[in-house]
PDB file of C-alpha atoms in Angstrom:
ATOM      1  CA  UNK A   1      58.700 124.400 318.652  1.00 46.00           C
ATOM      2  CA  UNK A   2      60.133 124.215 315.124  1.00 50.00           C
ATOM      3  CA  UNK A   3      56.676 123.598 313.592  1.00 55.00           C
ATOM      4  CA  UNK A   4      54.422 125.610 315.868  1.00 61.00           C
ATOM      5  CA  UNK A   5      54.761 127.246 319.252  1.00 57.00           C
ATOM      6  CA  UNK A   6      52.861 125.765 322.189  1.00 59.00           C
ATOM      7  CA  UNK A   7      49.685 127.608 323.239  1.00 61.00           C
ATOM      8  CA  UNK A   8      51.190 129.748 326.023  1.00 54.00           C
ATOM      9  CA  UNK A   9      54.239 130.671 323.954  1.00 59.00           C
ATOM     10  CA  UNK A  10      51.983 131.561 321.005  1.00 63.00           C
ATOM     11  CA  UNK A  11      50.046 133.832 323.352  1.00 61.00           C
ATOM     12  CA  UNK A  12      53.273 135.586 324.403  1.00 56.00           C
ATOM     13  CA  UNK A  13      54.450 135.876 320.802  1.00 58.00           C
ATOM     14  CA  UNK A  14      51.118 137.411 319.722  1.00 60.00           C
ATOM     15  CA  UNK A  15      51.628 140.130 322.345  1.00 57.00           C
ATOM     16  CA  UNK A  16      55.165 140.786 321.151  1.00 55.00           C
ATOM     17  CA  UNK A  17      56.781 139.084 324.132  1.00 52.00           C
ATOM     18  CA  UNK A  18      59.629 136.655 323.596  1.00 55.00           C
ATOM     19  CA  UNK A  19      59.023 134.317 326.500  1.00 56.00           C
ATOM     20  CA  UNK A  20      61.070 131.222 327.303  1.00 58.00           C
ATOM     21  CA  UNK A  21      61.377 129.906 323.703  1.00 56.00           C
ATOM     22  CA  UNK A  22      63.082 133.153 322.684  1.00 56.00           C
ATOM     23  CA  UNK A  23      65.508 132.618 325.555  1.00 60.00           C
ATOM     24  CA  UNK A  24      66.366 129.068 324.633  1.00 57.00           C
ATOM     25  CA  UNK A  25      65.690 128.281 320.968  1.00 58.00           C
ATOM     26  CA  UNK A  26      66.505 131.440 318.984  1.00 62.00           C
ATOM     27  CA  UNK A  27      69.523 133.536 318.057  1.00 66.00           C
ATOM     28  CA  UNK A  28      68.348 135.923 320.787  1.00 68.00           C
ATOM     29  CA  UNK A  29      69.412 133.303 323.340  1.00 77.00           C
ATOM     30  CA  UNK A  30      73.034 133.783 322.273  1.00 82.00           C
ATOM     31  CA  UNK A  31      72.910 137.591 322.390  1.00 85.00           C
ATOM     32  CA  UNK A  32      75.141 139.218 325.015  1.00 90.00           C
ATOM     33  CA  UNK A  33      73.609 140.418 328.269  1.00 89.00           C
ATOM     34  CA  UNK A  34      74.923 143.884 327.466  1.00 91.00           C
ATOM     35  CA  UNK A  35      72.486 144.116 324.534  1.00 90.00           C
ATOM     36  CA  UNK A  36      69.354 143.748 326.685  1.00 90.00           C
ATOM     37  CA  UNK A  37      70.384 145.288 330.024  1.00 93.00           C
ATOM     38  CA  UNK A  38      68.888 148.488 331.375  1.00 94.00           C
ATOM     39  CA  UNK A  39      71.695 150.977 331.935  1.00 96.00           C
ATOM     40  CA  UNK A  40      71.923 152.228 335.510  1.00 96.00           C
ATOM     41  CA  UNK A  41      72.676 155.861 336.341  1.00 95.00           C
ATOM     42  CA  UNK A  42      75.014 155.412 339.314  1.00 94.00           C
ATOM     43  CA  UNK A  43      74.378 158.953 340.565  1.00 93.00           C
ATOM     44  CA  UNK A  44      70.575 158.640 340.651  1.00 95.00           C
ATOM     45  CA  UNK A  45      69.690 154.948 341.051  1.00 97.00           C
ATOM     46  CA  UNK A  46      72.278 153.590 343.483  1.00 97.00           C
ATOM     47  CA  UNK A  47      72.982 153.696 347.178  1.00 97.00           C
ATOM     48  CA  UNK A  48      76.482 154.645 348.227  1.00 97.00           C
ATOM     49  CA  UNK A  49      78.069 152.270 350.708  1.00 96.00           C
ATOM     50  CA  UNK A  50      78.363 155.170 353.174  1.00 97.00           C
ATOM     51  CA  UNK A  51      75.204 157.244 353.021  1.00 97.00           C
ATOM     52  CA  UNK A  52      72.637 159.134 355.088  1.00 96.00           C
ATOM     53  CA  UNK A  53      69.063 158.187 355.949  1.00 96.00           C
ATOM     54  CA  UNK A  54      67.898 161.252 354.019  1.00 96.00           C
ATOM     55  CA  UNK A  55      69.659 160.029 350.854  1.00 96.00           C
ATOM     56  CA  UNK A  56      68.073 156.595 351.252  1.00 97.00           C
ATOM     57  CA  UNK A  57      64.626 158.164 351.580  1.00 95.00           C
ATOM     58  CA  UNK A  58      65.212 160.407 348.543  1.00 96.00           C
ATOM     59  CA  UNK A  59      66.322 157.422 346.454  1.00 97.00           C
ATOM     60  CA  UNK A  60      63.067 155.614 347.255  1.00 97.00           C
ATOM     61  CA  UNK A  61      60.997 158.711 346.495  1.00 97.00           C
ATOM     62  CA  UNK A  62      62.765 159.494 343.201  1.00 97.00           C
ATOM     63  CA  UNK A  63      62.688 155.900 341.888  1.00 96.00           C
ATOM     64  CA  UNK A  64      59.203 154.528 342.642  1.00 96.00           C
ATOM     65  CA  UNK A  65      59.385 151.863 339.931  1.00 93.00           C
ATOM     66  CA  UNK A  66      62.639 150.255 341.119  1.00 94.00           C
ATOM     67  CA  UNK A  67      62.483 147.270 343.465  1.00 93.00           C
ATOM     68  CA  UNK A  68      66.237 146.706 343.900  1.00 94.00           C
ATOM     69  CA  UNK A  69      69.068 149.131 344.459  1.00 97.00           C
ATOM     70  CA  UNK A  70      72.746 148.411 343.881  1.00 98.00           C
ATOM     71  CA  UNK A  71      75.128 149.605 346.578  1.00 98.00           C
ATOM     72  CA  UNK A  72      78.250 151.095 345.051  1.00 97.00           C
ATOM     73  CA  UNK A  73      81.600 152.678 345.811  1.00 96.00           C
ATOM     74  CA  UNK A  74      82.226 155.624 343.476  1.00 95.00           C
ATOM     75  CA  UNK A  75      85.497 155.897 341.579  1.00 94.00           C
ATOM     76  CA  UNK A  76      87.192 159.121 340.508  1.00 89.00           C
ATOM     77  CA  UNK A  77      86.330 158.599 336.831  1.00 89.00           C
ATOM     78  CA  UNK A  78      82.548 158.540 337.391  1.00 86.00           C
ATOM     79  CA  UNK A  79      82.248 154.763 337.364  1.00 94.00           C
ATOM     80  CA  UNK A  80      81.108 152.816 340.407  1.00 97.00           C
ATOM     81  CA  UNK A  81      82.131 149.429 341.805  1.00 97.00           C
ATOM     82  CA  UNK A  82      79.222 147.145 342.748  1.00 98.00           C
ATOM     83  CA  UNK A  83      79.691 146.085 346.385  1.00 97.00           C
ATOM     84  CA  UNK A  84      76.202 144.932 347.445  1.00 97.00           C
ATOM     85  CA  UNK A  85      72.482 145.444 346.838  1.00 96.00           C
ATOM     86  CA  UNK A  86      69.245 146.012 348.745  1.00 96.00           C
ATOM     87  CA  UNK A  87      65.576 145.566 348.004  1.00 95.00           C
ATOM     88  CA  UNK A  88      63.188 148.508 348.333  1.00 96.00           C
ATOM     89  CA  UNK A  89      61.550 146.766 351.277  1.00 96.00           C
ATOM     90  CA  UNK A  90      64.884 146.435 353.085  1.00 96.00           C
ATOM     91  CA  UNK A  91      65.790 150.089 352.474  1.00 97.00           C
ATOM     92  CA  UNK A  92      62.478 150.985 354.143  1.00 96.00           C
ATOM     93  CA  UNK A  93      63.276 148.631 357.026  1.00 94.00           C
ATOM     94  CA  UNK A  94      66.712 150.175 357.609  1.00 95.00           C
ATOM     95  CA  UNK A  95      65.230 153.676 357.625  1.00 95.00           C
ATOM     96  CA  UNK A  96      62.519 152.623 360.101  1.00 94.00           C
ATOM     97  CA  UNK A  97      64.998 150.714 362.261  1.00 93.00           C
ATOM     98  CA  UNK A  98      67.581 153.509 362.530  1.00 93.00           C
ATOM     99  CA  UNK A  99      65.189 156.476 362.730  1.00 93.00           C
ATOM    100  CA  UNK A 100      61.737 155.230 363.785  1.00 90.00           C
ATOM    101  CA  UNK A 101      60.377 158.741 364.460  1.00 90.00           C
ATOM    102  CA  UNK A 102      61.961 160.438 361.428  1.00 86.00           C
ATOM    103  CA  UNK A 103      63.784 162.970 363.580  1.00 91.00           C
ATOM    104  CA  UNK A 104      67.362 162.299 362.456  1.00 91.00           C
ATOM    105  CA  UNK A 105      67.527 162.270 358.629  1.00 91.00           C
ATOM    106  CA  UNK A 106      71.210 163.266 358.637  1.00 94.00           C
ATOM    107  CA  UNK A 107      72.227 160.097 360.475  1.00 94.00           C
ATOM    108  CA  UNK A 108      75.112 158.359 358.719  1.00 96.00           C
ATOM    109  CA  UNK A 109      74.684 154.744 357.639  1.00 96.00           C
ATOM    110  CA  UNK A 110      77.430 152.306 356.693  1.00 97.00           C
ATOM    111  CA  UNK A 111      75.673 149.788 354.467  1.00 97.00           C
ATOM    112  CA  UNK A 112      78.697 147.488 354.675  1.00 96.00           C
ATOM    113  CA  UNK A 113      78.136 147.027 358.417  1.00 95.00           C
ATOM    114  CA  UNK A 114      78.237 143.261 359.035  1.00 94.00           C
ATOM    115  CA  UNK A 115      75.107 143.537 361.188  1.00 94.00           C
ATOM    116  CA  UNK A 116      73.117 144.476 358.070  1.00 95.00           C
ATOM    117  CA  UNK A 117      74.496 141.534 356.079  1.00 94.00           C
ATOM    118  CA  UNK A 118      74.417 138.907 358.814  1.00 93.00           C
ATOM    119  CA  UNK A 119      72.263 140.027 361.747  1.00 91.00           C
ATOM    120  CA  UNK A 120      73.392 138.697 365.114  1.00 90.00           C
ATOM    121  CA  UNK A 121      69.766 137.968 366.047  1.00 90.00           C
ATOM    122  CA  UNK A 122      69.567 135.426 363.211  1.00 87.00           C
ATOM    123  CA  UNK A 123      67.130 137.555 361.199  1.00 89.00           C
ATOM    124  CA  UNK A 124      67.102 137.956 357.441  1.00 91.00           C
ATOM    125  CA  UNK A 125      69.960 140.021 355.991  1.00 94.00           C
ATOM    126  CA  UNK A 126      68.975 143.530 354.942  1.00 96.00           C
ATOM    127  CA  UNK A 127      71.923 143.897 352.550  1.00 96.00           C
ATOM    128  CA  UNK A 128      72.971 141.299 349.976  1.00 94.00           C
ATOM    129  CA  UNK A 129      76.760 141.484 350.137  1.00 92.00           C
ATOM    130  CA  UNK A 130      77.197 139.260 347.077  1.00 91.00           C
ATOM    131  CA  UNK A 131      74.570 140.243 344.517  1.00 93.00           C
ATOM    132  CA  UNK A 132      74.472 138.093 341.397  1.00 92.00           C
ATOM    133  CA  UNK A 133      76.314 139.705 338.524  1.00 95.00           C
ATOM    134  CA  UNK A 134      77.620 138.749 335.095  1.00 96.00           C
ATOM    135  CA  UNK A 135      80.124 140.166 332.619  1.00 97.00           C
ATOM    136  CA  UNK A 136      78.660 141.924 329.542  1.00 96.00           C
ATOM    137  CA  UNK A 137      79.485 138.997 327.250  1.00 94.00           C
ATOM    138  CA  UNK A 138      77.324 136.488 329.169  1.00 94.00           C
ATOM    139  CA  UNK A 139      74.553 135.181 326.922  1.00 91.00           C
ATOM    140  CA  UNK A 140      70.868 135.878 327.500  1.00 88.00           C
ATOM    141  CA  UNK A 141      70.322 132.129 327.943  1.00 86.00           C
ATOM    142  CA  UNK A 142      72.949 132.003 330.714  1.00 89.00           C
ATOM    143  CA  UNK A 143      71.335 134.976 332.480  1.00 89.00           C
ATOM    144  CA  UNK A 144      67.974 133.207 332.318  1.00 85.00           C
ATOM    145  CA  UNK A 145      69.479 130.035 333.775  1.00 85.00           C
ATOM    146  CA  UNK A 146      71.114 132.033 336.590  1.00 87.00           C
ATOM    147  CA  UNK A 147      67.803 133.643 337.438  1.00 84.00           C
ATOM    148  CA  UNK A 148      65.731 130.499 337.389  1.00 78.00           C
ATOM    149  CA  UNK A 149      68.081 127.700 338.356  1.00 76.00           C
ATOM    150  CA  UNK A 150      71.106 128.923 340.234  1.00 65.00           C
ATOM    151  CA  UNK A 151      69.812 131.864 342.240  1.00 61.00           C
ATOM    152  CA  UNK A 152      66.069 132.290 341.836  1.00 63.00           C
ATOM    153  CA  UNK A 153      66.820 136.010 341.591  1.00 69.00           C
ATOM    154  CA  UNK A 154      64.711 138.743 340.048  1.00 83.00           C
ATOM    155  CA  UNK A 155      67.681 140.946 339.142  1.00 92.00           C
ATOM    156  CA  UNK A 156      71.157 140.256 337.780  1.00 94.00           C
ATOM    157  CA  UNK A 157      73.674 143.092 337.542  1.00 96.00           C
ATOM    158  CA  UNK A 158      75.965 143.500 334.557  1.00 97.00           C
ATOM    159  CA  UNK A 159      79.507 144.507 335.520  1.00 97.00           C
ATOM    160  CA  UNK A 160      82.834 144.950 333.773  1.00 96.00           C
ATOM    161  CA  UNK A 161      85.914 144.635 335.993  1.00 95.00           C
ATOM    162  CA  UNK A 162      83.624 145.068 338.998  1.00 95.00           C
ATOM    163  CA  UNK A 163      82.145 148.344 337.711  1.00 97.00           C
ATOM    164  CA  UNK A 164      78.369 148.484 337.430  1.00 97.00           C
ATOM    165  CA  UNK A 165      76.995 148.900 333.903  1.00 97.00           C
ATOM    166  CA  UNK A 166      73.345 147.917 334.203  1.00 96.00           C
ATOM    167  CA  UNK A 167      70.779 145.398 335.330  1.00 95.00           C
ATOM    168  CA  UNK A 168      68.570 142.723 333.861  1.00 92.00           C
ATOM    169  CA  UNK A 169      65.317 142.004 335.681  1.00 89.00           C
ATOM    170  CA  UNK A 170      63.243 138.900 335.059  1.00 84.00           C
ATOM    171  CA  UNK A 171      60.432 141.062 333.669  1.00 81.00           C
ATOM    172  CA  UNK A 172      62.857 142.715 331.227  1.00 83.00           C
ATOM    173  CA  UNK A 173      64.274 139.361 330.219  1.00 81.00           C
ATOM    174  CA  UNK A 174      60.850 137.864 329.502  1.00 77.00           C
ATOM    175  CA  UNK A 175      59.508 140.908 327.658  1.00 73.00           C
ATOM    176  CA  UNK A 176      62.538 141.542 325.458  1.00 61.00           C
ATOM    177  CA  UNK A 177      61.743 140.881 321.821  1.00 56.00           C
ATOM    178  CA  UNK A 178      64.282 138.900 319.830  1.00 50.00           C
TER     179      UNK A 178
END
């Protein structure tokens, strides 16, 4: 890679995309996660751990491009503690499961209900009670390794003292220019 990039990496570079070499062999690899994360607006892009079906539906409608939603507990100072996360698909499933006919949008939902995290029927969890997260100083290379090796995740949250700051998706990581 010091002389010339391999074909696929050259293709990415010609389109302005960093790709894996930028995540492993450049100064960009040692940049902090905070520098590439997408900041999350906790009032508009998160689920609250105690919510209503209506609020869940509105979140989906108002954020059509998001595939994952952090679940937070709001603090008095406007920050929010990350407590869990859900995929868009699982938010839809919870809405359909709890109100199949759409007649009770004001129904309260506790997203920390153990049945949603570990269903008694042995099904797949609808809520990830331990979403992968890193402190802001974690390097881009370490985030990449977490995504590909340790977790196989598509999103890693950036937190400081448990408070949600932002997210790094695999697509963002691969498209970020050094």
